[in-house]
XYZ file of C-alpha atoms in Angstrom:
651
model
C 13.530 -13.100 2.237
C 13.213 -12.702 5.983
C 15.359 -11.346 8.732
C 15.369 -12.064 12.431
C 15.071 -9.282 15.012
C 15.842 -10.254 18.605
C 16.158 -6.893 20.220
C 13.755 -5.618 22.905
C 10.813 -3.636 21.687
C 11.235 0.081 21.298
C 10.301 2.920 19.023
C 12.487 5.727 17.900
C 10.985 9.035 17.325
C 10.970 10.252 13.754
C 11.328 13.875 14.885
C 14.758 14.065 13.330
C 13.606 12.846 9.961
C 14.567 16.114 8.328
C 18.171 15.711 9.437
C 20.773 13.119 8.564
C 23.065 12.365 11.367
C 26.747 11.760 10.477
C 29.605 10.136 12.261
C 32.984 9.557 10.682
C 34.224 5.988 10.992
C 37.715 5.452 9.506
C 37.876 2.084 7.775
C 39.900 0.454 5.064
C 38.266 -0.387 1.738
C 37.207 -4.001 1.350
C 39.958 -4.689 -1.222
C 42.542 -3.454 1.256
C 44.297 -1.655 -1.589
C 42.268 1.513 -1.163
C 41.346 3.392 2.003
C 38.011 5.060 1.536
C 36.142 6.769 4.244
C 32.939 5.313 5.505
C 30.396 7.642 7.023
C 27.569 6.392 9.234
C 24.163 7.813 8.609
C 20.866 7.323 10.459
C 18.772 7.359 7.326
C 18.910 7.797 3.605
C 16.458 8.495 0.796
C 17.374 7.310 -2.707
C 15.365 7.802 -5.862
C 16.164 5.838 -8.959
C 14.705 7.566 -12.129
C 14.868 6.697 -15.745
C 12.925 5.900 -18.857
C 10.075 3.344 -18.291
C 12.217 0.796 -20.151
C 15.329 1.273 -18.020
C 14.304 -1.173 -15.273
C 13.967 1.408 -12.475
C 11.253 -0.608 -10.664
C 13.390 -3.776 -10.703
C 16.419 -1.833 -9.553
C 14.530 -0.343 -6.679
C 12.982 -3.637 -5.742
C 16.349 -5.310 -5.557
C 17.883 -2.499 -3.483
C 14.809 -2.672 -1.192
C 15.094 -6.472 -0.839
C 18.765 -6.291 0.197
C 18.032 -3.386 2.547
C 15.256 -5.437 4.177
C 17.488 -8.432 4.646
C 20.134 -6.159 6.162
C 17.605 -5.194 8.851
C 16.921 -1.522 8.211
C 13.430 -0.086 8.578
C 12.255 1.091 5.189
C 9.427 2.562 3.167
C 9.106 2.694 -0.642
C 7.284 4.748 -3.234
C 7.205 3.297 -6.765
C 6.056 5.882 -9.321
C 5.609 4.867 -12.941
C 3.566 5.722 -16.033
C 0.280 3.994 -16.877
C 1.263 3.390 -20.454
C 2.793 -0.020 -21.044
C 5.544 1.630 -23.153
C 5.524 5.366 -22.721
C 7.434 7.483 -25.309
C 11.146 6.913 -24.648
C 13.155 9.895 -23.258
C 10.105 12.042 -22.546
C 8.873 13.496 -19.265
C 5.602 11.401 -19.275
C 7.720 8.342 -19.796
C 9.833 8.801 -16.666
C 9.646 5.958 -14.087
C 10.966 6.273 -10.598
C 11.388 4.303 -7.394
C 12.056 6.038 -4.090
C 13.405 4.165 -1.029
C 13.771 5.515 2.473
C 15.706 3.353 4.839
C 17.001 4.011 8.368
C 18.407 2.635 11.581
C 15.226 3.563 13.384
C 11.421 3.584 12.961
C 10.268 5.525 9.896
C 6.818 6.036 8.528
C 7.117 7.427 4.981
C 9.195 7.042 1.824
C 10.674 10.435 2.569
C 9.968 13.960 1.252
C 13.170 14.697 -0.687
C 15.872 12.306 -1.925
C 19.485 12.496 -0.634
C 20.493 10.775 -3.792
C 18.961 10.944 -7.281
C 20.099 8.496 -9.884
C 19.053 9.981 -13.285
C 19.446 7.682 -16.231
C 18.694 10.343 -18.820
C 17.785 14.076 -19.206
C 14.066 13.432 -18.805
C 14.676 11.703 -15.485
C 16.786 14.607 -14.309
C 14.343 17.262 -15.364
C 11.267 15.471 -13.914
C 12.904 14.958 -10.519
C 15.473 17.637 -9.840
C 12.978 19.977 -8.274
C 12.483 17.486 -5.422
C 16.190 17.248 -4.686
C 17.427 19.520 -1.905
C 20.546 21.620 -2.366
C 23.666 19.758 -1.370
C 22.276 16.379 -2.336
C 24.003 13.948 -4.585
C 23.000 13.375 -8.219
C 24.367 10.514 -10.247
C 23.810 11.058 -13.970
C 24.280 8.796 -16.929
C 26.356 11.143 -19.106
C 26.004 8.957 -22.165
C 22.391 10.065 -22.455
C 23.081 13.766 -22.261
C 23.452 14.304 -25.958
C 21.777 16.963 -28.108
C 18.616 15.051 -29.098
C 17.582 13.566 -25.749
C 18.188 16.981 -24.099
C 16.168 18.822 -26.785
C 13.297 16.350 -26.323
C 12.705 17.559 -22.822
C 13.491 21.264 -23.431
C 17.106 21.553 -22.351
C 18.675 24.174 -24.610
C 22.088 23.727 -22.964
C 23.469 20.775 -21.051
C 22.586 21.011 -17.347
C 25.856 19.218 -16.639
C 27.774 22.205 -18.111
C 25.670 25.331 -17.720
C 26.002 25.598 -13.910
C 22.335 24.889 -13.193
C 23.412 21.913 -10.981
C 26.094 23.825 -9.077
C 24.014 23.571 -5.813
C 24.274 19.780 -5.944
C 27.140 17.239 -5.650
C 26.928 15.841 -9.175
C 28.607 12.504 -10.101
C 28.847 12.322 -13.951
C 29.165 8.620 -14.774
C 28.987 7.132 -18.304
C 26.786 4.282 -17.212
C 26.062 2.984 -20.659
C 29.641 3.005 -21.886
C 30.955 1.382 -18.721
C 28.322 -1.340 -18.884
C 29.025 -2.136 -22.535
C 32.773 -2.245 -21.773
C 32.232 -4.529 -18.824
C 30.160 -6.990 -20.946
C 32.281 -6.982 -24.095
C 33.423 -10.612 -23.468
C 29.843 -11.874 -23.444
C 29.299 -11.361 -27.135
C 26.126 -9.342 -26.700
C 24.859 -6.772 -29.083
C 25.177 -3.115 -27.957
C 21.386 -2.972 -27.420
C 21.484 -6.117 -25.314
C 24.404 -4.949 -23.231
C 22.808 -1.463 -22.679
C 19.842 -3.200 -20.968
C 22.127 -4.082 -18.074
C 23.060 -0.548 -17.213
C 20.459 -0.532 -14.471
C 22.383 -3.348 -12.781
C 25.613 -1.324 -13.085
C 23.828 1.542 -11.287
C 22.529 -0.929 -8.676
C 25.960 -2.199 -8.077
C 27.310 1.334 -7.652
C 24.628 2.237 -5.138
C 25.125 -1.142 -3.361
C 28.795 -0.170 -2.856
C 27.891 3.368 -1.749
C 25.590 2.109 0.969
C 27.293 -1.173 1.819
C 24.307 -3.268 0.791
C 24.699 -7.091 0.667
C 25.302 -8.428 -2.855
C 24.730 -12.178 -2.679
C 20.954 -11.855 -2.786
C 20.972 -9.811 -5.982
C 23.289 -12.161 -7.707
C 21.164 -15.144 -6.734
C 18.007 -13.337 -7.834
C 19.501 -12.571 -11.266
C 20.559 -16.190 -11.843
C 17.092 -17.363 -10.789
C 15.232 -14.783 -12.919
C 17.274 -15.593 -16.005
C 17.699 -19.316 -15.286
C 16.593 -20.182 -18.887
C 19.091 -17.673 -20.276
C 22.321 -18.228 -18.310
C 24.336 -15.952 -20.573
C 22.010 -13.032 -19.849
C 22.092 -13.928 -16.155
C 25.890 -13.790 -15.977
C 25.944 -10.598 -18.060
C 23.736 -8.908 -15.473
C 25.802 -10.218 -12.633
C 28.917 -8.898 -14.305
C 27.321 -5.474 -14.848
C 26.325 -5.510 -11.179
C 29.814 -6.331 -10.011
C 31.321 -3.769 -12.463
C 29.200 -1.057 -10.851
C 30.265 -2.145 -7.320
C 33.944 -2.148 -8.385
C 33.595 1.244 -10.115
C 32.454 2.758 -6.815
C 35.371 1.038 -5.036
C 38.042 2.231 -7.400
C 36.981 5.575 -8.900
C 38.236 8.813 -7.242
C 34.871 10.502 -7.816
C 33.308 8.477 -5.019
C 35.609 9.064 -2.026
C 33.082 8.156 0.621
C 30.684 5.260 1.170
C 27.980 5.213 3.797
C 26.646 2.806 6.417
C 23.077 2.732 7.824
C 22.995 0.337 10.770
C 20.152 -2.214 11.145
C 17.075 -0.900 12.976
C 17.560 -3.405 15.797
C 15.726 -1.331 18.417
C 12.808 -0.295 16.260
C 10.787 -3.509 16.193
C 9.467 -6.189 18.567
C 11.277 -9.514 18.578
C 10.157 -11.676 15.618
C 10.788 -12.782 12.101
C 10.323 -10.039 9.469
C 10.131 -9.780 5.769
C 9.655 -6.962 3.340
C 6.085 -6.836 2.040
C 3.928 -4.631 -0.250
C 0.342 -3.711 0.524
C -1.157 -5.954 -2.194
C 0.917 -8.924 -1.079
C 0.022 -8.326 2.555
C -3.630 -8.046 1.625
C -3.427 -11.353 -0.403
C -1.819 -13.107 2.620
C -4.472 -11.613 4.886
C -7.264 -13.049 2.679
C -5.646 -16.499 2.705
C -5.168 -16.410 6.458
C -8.812 -15.307 6.995
C -10.020 -18.229 4.885
C -7.810 -20.664 6.864
C -9.046 -19.216 10.190
C -12.625 -19.495 8.961
C -12.018 -23.058 7.677
C -13.598 -22.003 4.387
C -12.377 -22.187 0.752
C -11.237 -18.777 -0.590
C -12.756 -17.758 -3.867
C -11.667 -14.720 -5.880
C -13.789 -13.536 -8.877
C -11.984 -10.667 -10.467
C -11.145 -8.691 -13.637
C -7.653 -7.329 -13.985
C -7.273 -3.619 -13.275
C -4.438 -1.451 -12.047
C -3.416 -1.260 -9.255
C -5.391 -4.283 -7.943
C -4.292 -6.959 -10.395
C -1.370 -8.082 -8.197
C -3.846 -9.631 -5.767
C -5.323 -11.832 -8.490
C -1.768 -12.767 -9.564
C -0.690 -13.688 -6.074
C -3.853 -15.602 -5.012
C -3.661 -17.688 -8.210
C -0.381 -19.166 -6.830
C -1.990 -20.607 -3.748
C -4.227 -23.492 -4.750
C -2.523 -25.457 -1.966
C -4.488 -23.378 0.528
C -7.803 -24.029 -1.110
C -7.739 -20.792 -3.068
C -9.782 -20.632 -6.317
C -9.279 -17.704 -8.650
C -11.422 -16.832 -11.653
C -10.286 -14.196 -14.086
C -13.643 -13.077 -15.519
C -14.436 -11.370 -18.851
C -15.486 -8.170 -17.105
C -16.012 -6.646 -13.654
C -19.715 -7.591 -13.507
C -18.936 -11.220 -14.129
C -16.156 -11.158 -11.572
C -18.303 -10.005 -8.721
C -21.264 -12.150 -9.893
C -19.117 -15.262 -9.719
C -17.866 -14.185 -6.271
C -21.378 -13.680 -5.030
C -22.344 -17.095 -6.231
C -19.334 -18.561 -4.386
C -20.542 -16.793 -1.251
C -23.980 -18.357 -1.720
C -22.192 -21.701 -2.074
C -20.303 -21.343 1.269
C -16.970 -19.837 0.301
C -15.160 -16.791 1.697
C -15.769 -14.813 -1.477
C -13.732 -11.835 -2.672
C -13.732 -9.517 -5.629
C -10.879 -7.098 -6.300
C -10.958 -3.974 -8.370
C -10.313 -0.227 -8.464
C -12.643 2.769 -8.703
C -13.946 2.323 -12.226
C -14.599 -1.348 -11.476
C -16.567 -0.540 -8.358
C -18.908 1.574 -10.512
C -19.570 -1.534 -12.691
C -19.986 -3.815 -9.680
C -22.410 -1.504 -7.881
C -25.603 -3.399 -8.858
C -24.206 -6.719 -7.654
C -23.025 -5.161 -4.430
C -26.660 -4.047 -3.921
C -27.722 -7.602 -4.608
C -25.255 -8.845 -1.972
C -26.789 -6.371 0.421
C -30.265 -7.776 -0.325
C -29.093 -11.406 -0.104
C -27.181 -10.630 3.132
C -24.224 -12.852 2.145
C -20.559 -12.369 3.168
C -18.553 -10.765 0.322
C -15.276 -8.803 0.438
C -15.130 -5.962 -2.123
C -11.484 -4.906 -2.304
C -11.044 -1.488 -3.913
C -7.458 -0.396 -4.509
C -8.207 3.266 -5.047
C -6.484 5.266 -7.851
C -6.858 8.712 -9.338
C -10.169 9.355 -11.092
C -12.774 10.020 -12.379
C -13.224 7.501 -15.175
C -9.975 5.893 -16.146
C -8.179 8.836 -14.456
C -4.661 8.124 -13.250
C -4.287 4.314 -13.269
C -0.856 4.153 -11.589
C -1.314 7.088 -9.208
C -2.936 7.052 -5.745
C -6.024 8.815 -4.398
C -8.591 8.397 -1.621
C -11.646 9.498 -3.603
C -13.732 6.344 -3.616
C -14.953 6.777 0.006
C -18.304 8.261 -0.893
C -18.725 5.703 -3.714
C -18.102 2.884 -1.219
C -20.590 4.486 1.251
C -23.423 5.433 -1.100
C -22.679 4.229 -4.687
C -25.761 2.035 -4.970
C -29.444 2.363 -5.629
C -31.778 2.343 -2.639
C -30.774 2.121 0.961
C -27.846 -0.317 0.656
C -25.440 0.250 3.703
C -22.118 -1.538 3.536
C -19.309 -1.609 6.189
C -16.052 0.095 5.113
C -12.620 -0.845 6.388
C -9.377 0.928 5.438
C -5.748 -0.170 6.171
C -3.209 2.382 7.135
C 0.188 0.943 6.019
C 1.303 -1.756 3.547
C 1.798 -4.248 6.364
C -1.527 -3.302 7.950
C -3.255 -4.577 4.843
C -2.925 -8.116 6.304
C -4.810 -7.178 9.544
C -7.377 -5.125 7.652
C -8.170 -8.091 5.404
C -8.685 -10.241 8.474
C -10.893 -7.619 10.053
C -12.964 -7.234 6.900
C -13.474 -11.006 6.754
C -14.541 -11.048 10.428
C -17.239 -8.463 9.736
C -18.441 -10.097 6.564
C -18.722 -13.574 8.092
C -20.178 -12.506 11.426
C -22.813 -10.122 9.986
C -23.492 -11.756 6.564
C -22.829 -8.626 4.607
C -20.673 -7.340 1.806
C -17.736 -5.356 3.147
C -15.638 -2.701 1.417
C -11.896 -2.899 1.963
C -10.487 0.430 0.850
C -6.772 0.343 0.118
C -5.048 2.630 -2.430
C -2.230 2.636 -4.927
C 0.300 4.098 -2.452
C -0.254 1.177 -0.012
C -0.626 -1.435 -2.859
C 2.780 -0.754 -4.376
C 4.700 0.624 -1.351
C 6.447 -1.740 0.962
C 7.792 -1.933 4.513
C 9.012 -4.596 6.992
C 6.296 -6.955 8.235
C 6.477 -9.113 11.342
C 5.167 -12.527 10.344
C 2.525 -13.399 12.921
C 2.294 -16.641 14.826
C -0.714 -18.629 13.629
C -2.087 -19.106 17.153
C -2.377 -15.319 17.506
C -4.800 -14.963 14.579
C -8.507 -14.615 15.417
C -10.885 -17.454 15.239
C -13.201 -16.720 12.256
C -15.037 -20.008 12.083
C -18.712 -19.649 11.280
C -21.580 -22.134 11.486
C -23.769 -22.977 8.550
C -27.448 -23.692 9.068
C -27.986 -27.397 9.357
C -31.698 -27.763 10.061
C -35.013 -26.008 10.710
C -34.894 -22.851 12.795
C -38.531 -21.955 13.281
C -41.681 -23.657 14.469
C -45.034 -22.770 12.910
C -48.227 -22.420 14.918
C -49.169 -25.943 14.094
C -45.882 -27.267 15.425
C -44.241 -27.811 12.042
C -40.573 -27.124 11.996
C -39.384 -25.106 9.028
C -36.340 -23.207 7.798
C -36.728 -19.393 7.665
C -33.771 -17.999 5.668
C -34.337 -14.446 7.036
C -34.816 -15.336 10.703
C -32.039 -13.330 12.341
C -29.554 -13.789 15.052
C -30.888 -11.408 17.763
C -27.404 -10.145 18.608
C -25.872 -9.605 15.191
C -29.066 -9.433 13.082
C -27.303 -11.779 10.674
C -29.489 -14.225 8.832
C -28.593 -17.994 8.689
C -26.095 -19.128 6.015
C -27.472 -22.268 4.387
C -25.334 -23.996 1.823
C -27.372 -24.978 -1.306
C -28.109 -28.712 -1.338
C -28.678 -28.966 2.371
C -31.808 -31.159 2.669
C -34.779 -29.233 4.150
C -33.150 -25.795 3.876
C -34.230 -24.960 0.307
C -34.922 -21.252 -0.044
C -35.242 -18.447 -2.552
C -32.665 -15.728 -3.201
C -32.880 -12.729 -5.523
C -32.981 -8.973 -5.589
C -36.626 -8.529 -4.982
C -37.555 -7.506 -1.436
C -37.965 -10.387 0.979
C -40.471 -10.945 3.710
C -38.990 -10.722 7.203
C -38.295 -14.187 8.460
C -39.687 -16.411 5.614
C -37.709 -14.728 2.815
C -40.713 -14.964 0.576
C -41.101 -12.148 -2.024
C -42.927 -9.227 -0.445
C -44.262 -5.916 -1.698
C -45.848 -5.019 1.596
C -44.964 -1.441 2.403
C -44.587 -2.050 6.174
C -42.359 -4.999 5.539
C -40.127 -3.071 3.157
C -39.772 -0.300 5.735
C -38.854 -2.848 8.361
C -36.328 -4.654 6.163
C -34.628 -1.417 5.110
C -34.335 -0.298 8.771
C -33.188 -3.738 9.884
C -30.376 -3.932 7.305
C -29.254 -0.441 8.403
C -29.464 -1.482 12.068
C -27.245 -4.552 11.334
C -24.526 -2.376 9.940
C -24.869 0.274 12.702
C -24.508 -2.486 15.275
C -21.240 -3.935 14.002
C -18.701 -4.113 16.820
C -15.676 -2.011 16.096
C -13.074 -0.819 18.590
C -13.259 2.629 20.007
C -11.070 5.299 18.449
C -7.746 5.619 20.233
C -6.320 9.143 20.552
C -2.686 9.841 20.926
C -2.707 12.975 22.993
C 0.175 13.107 25.621
C -0.076 16.840 26.246
C -3.847 17.516 26.380
C -3.877 19.453 23.128
C -6.603 21.633 21.690
C -6.142 20.441 18.092
C -6.754 16.950 16.776
C -5.514 15.673 13.402
C -7.701 12.817 12.207
C -6.811 10.623 9.241
C -7.879 7.454 7.466
C -6.152 5.004 5.061
C -2.703 5.631 3.728
C -2.344 9.161 5.230
C -1.327 7.546 8.500
C 2.428 7.586 7.725
C 2.677 11.252 6.577
C 0.349 12.506 9.380
C 2.216 10.620 12.111
C 5.551 11.893 10.828
C 4.252 15.421 10.683
C 2.854 15.149 14.272
C 6.272 13.856 15.503
C 7.954 16.801 13.902
C 5.594 19.316 15.522
C 5.900 17.687 19.004
C 9.710 17.723 18.660
C 9.427 21.465 17.983
C 7.484 21.897 21.211
C 3.991 21.966 19.806
C 0.930 20.227 21.423
C -1.203 18.264 18.978
C -3.318 15.145 19.244
C -3.622 12.435 16.557
C -6.136 9.734 15.775
C -6.633 7.380 12.835
C -9.829 5.733 11.594
C -9.778 2.059 10.357
C -13.575 1.816 10.321
C -15.388 4.345 8.083
C -18.744 2.602 8.408
C -19.792 2.213 11.112
C -17.717 4.872 12.890
C -16.364 3.944 16.343
C -19.008 4.653 18.972
C -16.815 7.143 20.770
C -16.023 9.217 17.673
C -18.634 11.888 18.452
C -17.204 12.452 21.953
C -13.693 12.579 20.573
C -14.510 15.220 18.015
C -16.403 17.316 20.608
C -13.463 17.264 22.926
C -11.163 19.322 20.633
C -11.285 22.991 19.674
C -9.915 22.287 16.221
C -10.178 19.087 14.138
C -8.077 18.835 11.007
C -8.725 16.060 8.463
C -6.058 15.656 5.794
C -7.275 13.650 2.776
C -6.202 12.754 -0.781
C -9.599 13.954 -2.023
C -11.630 17.138 -1.741
C -12.935 16.344 1.746
C -15.010 13.208 1.602
C -14.459 12.035 5.234
C -14.806 15.638 6.419
C -18.240 15.724 4.686
C -19.330 12.557 6.487
C -18.128 13.878 9.839
C -19.825 17.259 9.414
C -23.094 15.555 8.465
C -23.021 13.024 11.215
C -21.703 14.940 14.151
C -22.469 18.591 13.196
C -18.783 19.371 13.920
C -16.647 22.110 12.394
C -14.067 20.061 10.538
C -11.072 21.752 8.830
C -10.143 19.974 5.660
C -6.681 19.808 4.173
C -6.798 18.235 0.721
C -4.545 17.110 -2.033
C -5.495 15.293 -5.255
C -2.354 15.269 -7.369
C -1.934 11.514 -7.488
C 0.890 11.506 -4.931
C 0.923 10.874 -1.163
C 1.301 13.753 1.231
C 4.813 14.818 2.282
C 5.411 15.042 6.034
C 6.884 18.514 5.899
C 3.933 19.748 3.878
C 1.491 18.428 6.475
C 3.582 19.718 9.324
C 3.498 23.271 7.826
C -0.309 23.070 7.232
C -0.898 21.872 10.828
C 1.402 24.487 12.321
C -0.778 27.144 10.601
C -3.797 25.792 12.346
C -2.007 25.700 15.665
C -0.950 29.337 15.278
C -4.451 30.492 14.158
């Protein structure tokens, strides 16, 4: 679903993110029979929470889709258990989806929800600590019976013991109302109960004046083979909307205007990081005029890329679901040898298994994209939670001296551009490239401006077509390791090209000829040449946002961009002076990075690890870096970062 934005470009400062502006706008209810007040807000944060079987991710996705089509800026944070079916009604089984939408430019899914929808006692207990006083909580009272409450440690009902007095609580019997609304469909009680998430979605859609046609069309498409189920869900959705319209408990609904001044003119759609990355890979292959090959083994949170790419055979995409990670990357490397833009996708544990083949790709000097959607580790770790702890693995997780470029996107939409950039490096320099996304970017979403094709970079590369070296006796031969003097890339010869037959393999090659060589001097030369090739990769200089000549710089990489930028905006709005910069290229670093670091009295590096980038910076530039770290499986909150940075400014 896309939306057109035709307003002039402009950015709205997020300094007021902690506040919700209000303006009373008297208006009659849509039915005309009721006259409910509509309040205008500049932004809202909603969190849907329930059991992992309650359909919270679907509910959040649908609300997000309608919000995107309405034209708001938005950012989302899905948060769900790793277990396929976690124990029902327990704290580990709680699944949630947070959506932040606004009439201006926003950067994060928000720190604390203005509205919590709690489908059961576990959802309430797991999330209420994040809800600020005065916020609204909608609870499904049907689930607040003795057994579900005892399962999560409630000795008395939180709906009756006064523990929620600080909040505006809306007790709604969601299950009962849904079953009542669907009684004419002849469904069993269990079947009818499954639609209570659509009742909740309808209620929230009324509260925030969301469009409804898209959701009804979606339900009829999703359940096209089961029309009775489709109509039951539509009926539950409408019943929720009508409940909000008619009940006295909800006296006010809210409007959040489209963010018409927040974006440049263009056509936009809502997009997740993994989807944007998939589209970026397809676009890169099209711009390179090469077939796209993905060799992969399913792993959370990277599997969505395999699923998406498998739908695009029309663009020359070939996908191979291998029996394990090693086979996946092995097939991809073979495809690279054969002349494809080759990709393998995985997460941290998969990178460990792929490490030997990545080293082989370094030795063969073939273009290969290694997409690592980072998650919490070590080992299996936290499969559905985010982390930035694979940076050192990407940098050094191989035997021998095996340097690999590392590129990291900063937002879900930026995954498209990062994929294009990683492909540029791989094809230009004939090297494997790490593309380091993470679970927060992969599952989160935001508006994405669909680019014009003629604005995309030209990634076409030339294959070797004939001899490239002349021997002393005048014979023309093909040397597979005779390098481009500018990029140090070796020629890319497609197997089967007459006269270009050559060996490949992991054993060291002789410079130029590519013959097997154990010569000590040759090995030293090849190691240094491979390193020099990576060091010489062209990357843009680091741009610093420093309007007030600050003494403190906050430097981030990857998905910390949103929270860091929101925190910096808050500090500047409070009169503080602070500079900000963000790294897309982790290897090689931008050439001006050393000068930038030396310019500031204090440099703070927030990371969702124990200081991996800070370690690299200290070792490379001998600079005193202050780390601020978090490894709890969740992204930073803007207020948390603002507080930490303020302490540095006051030190």
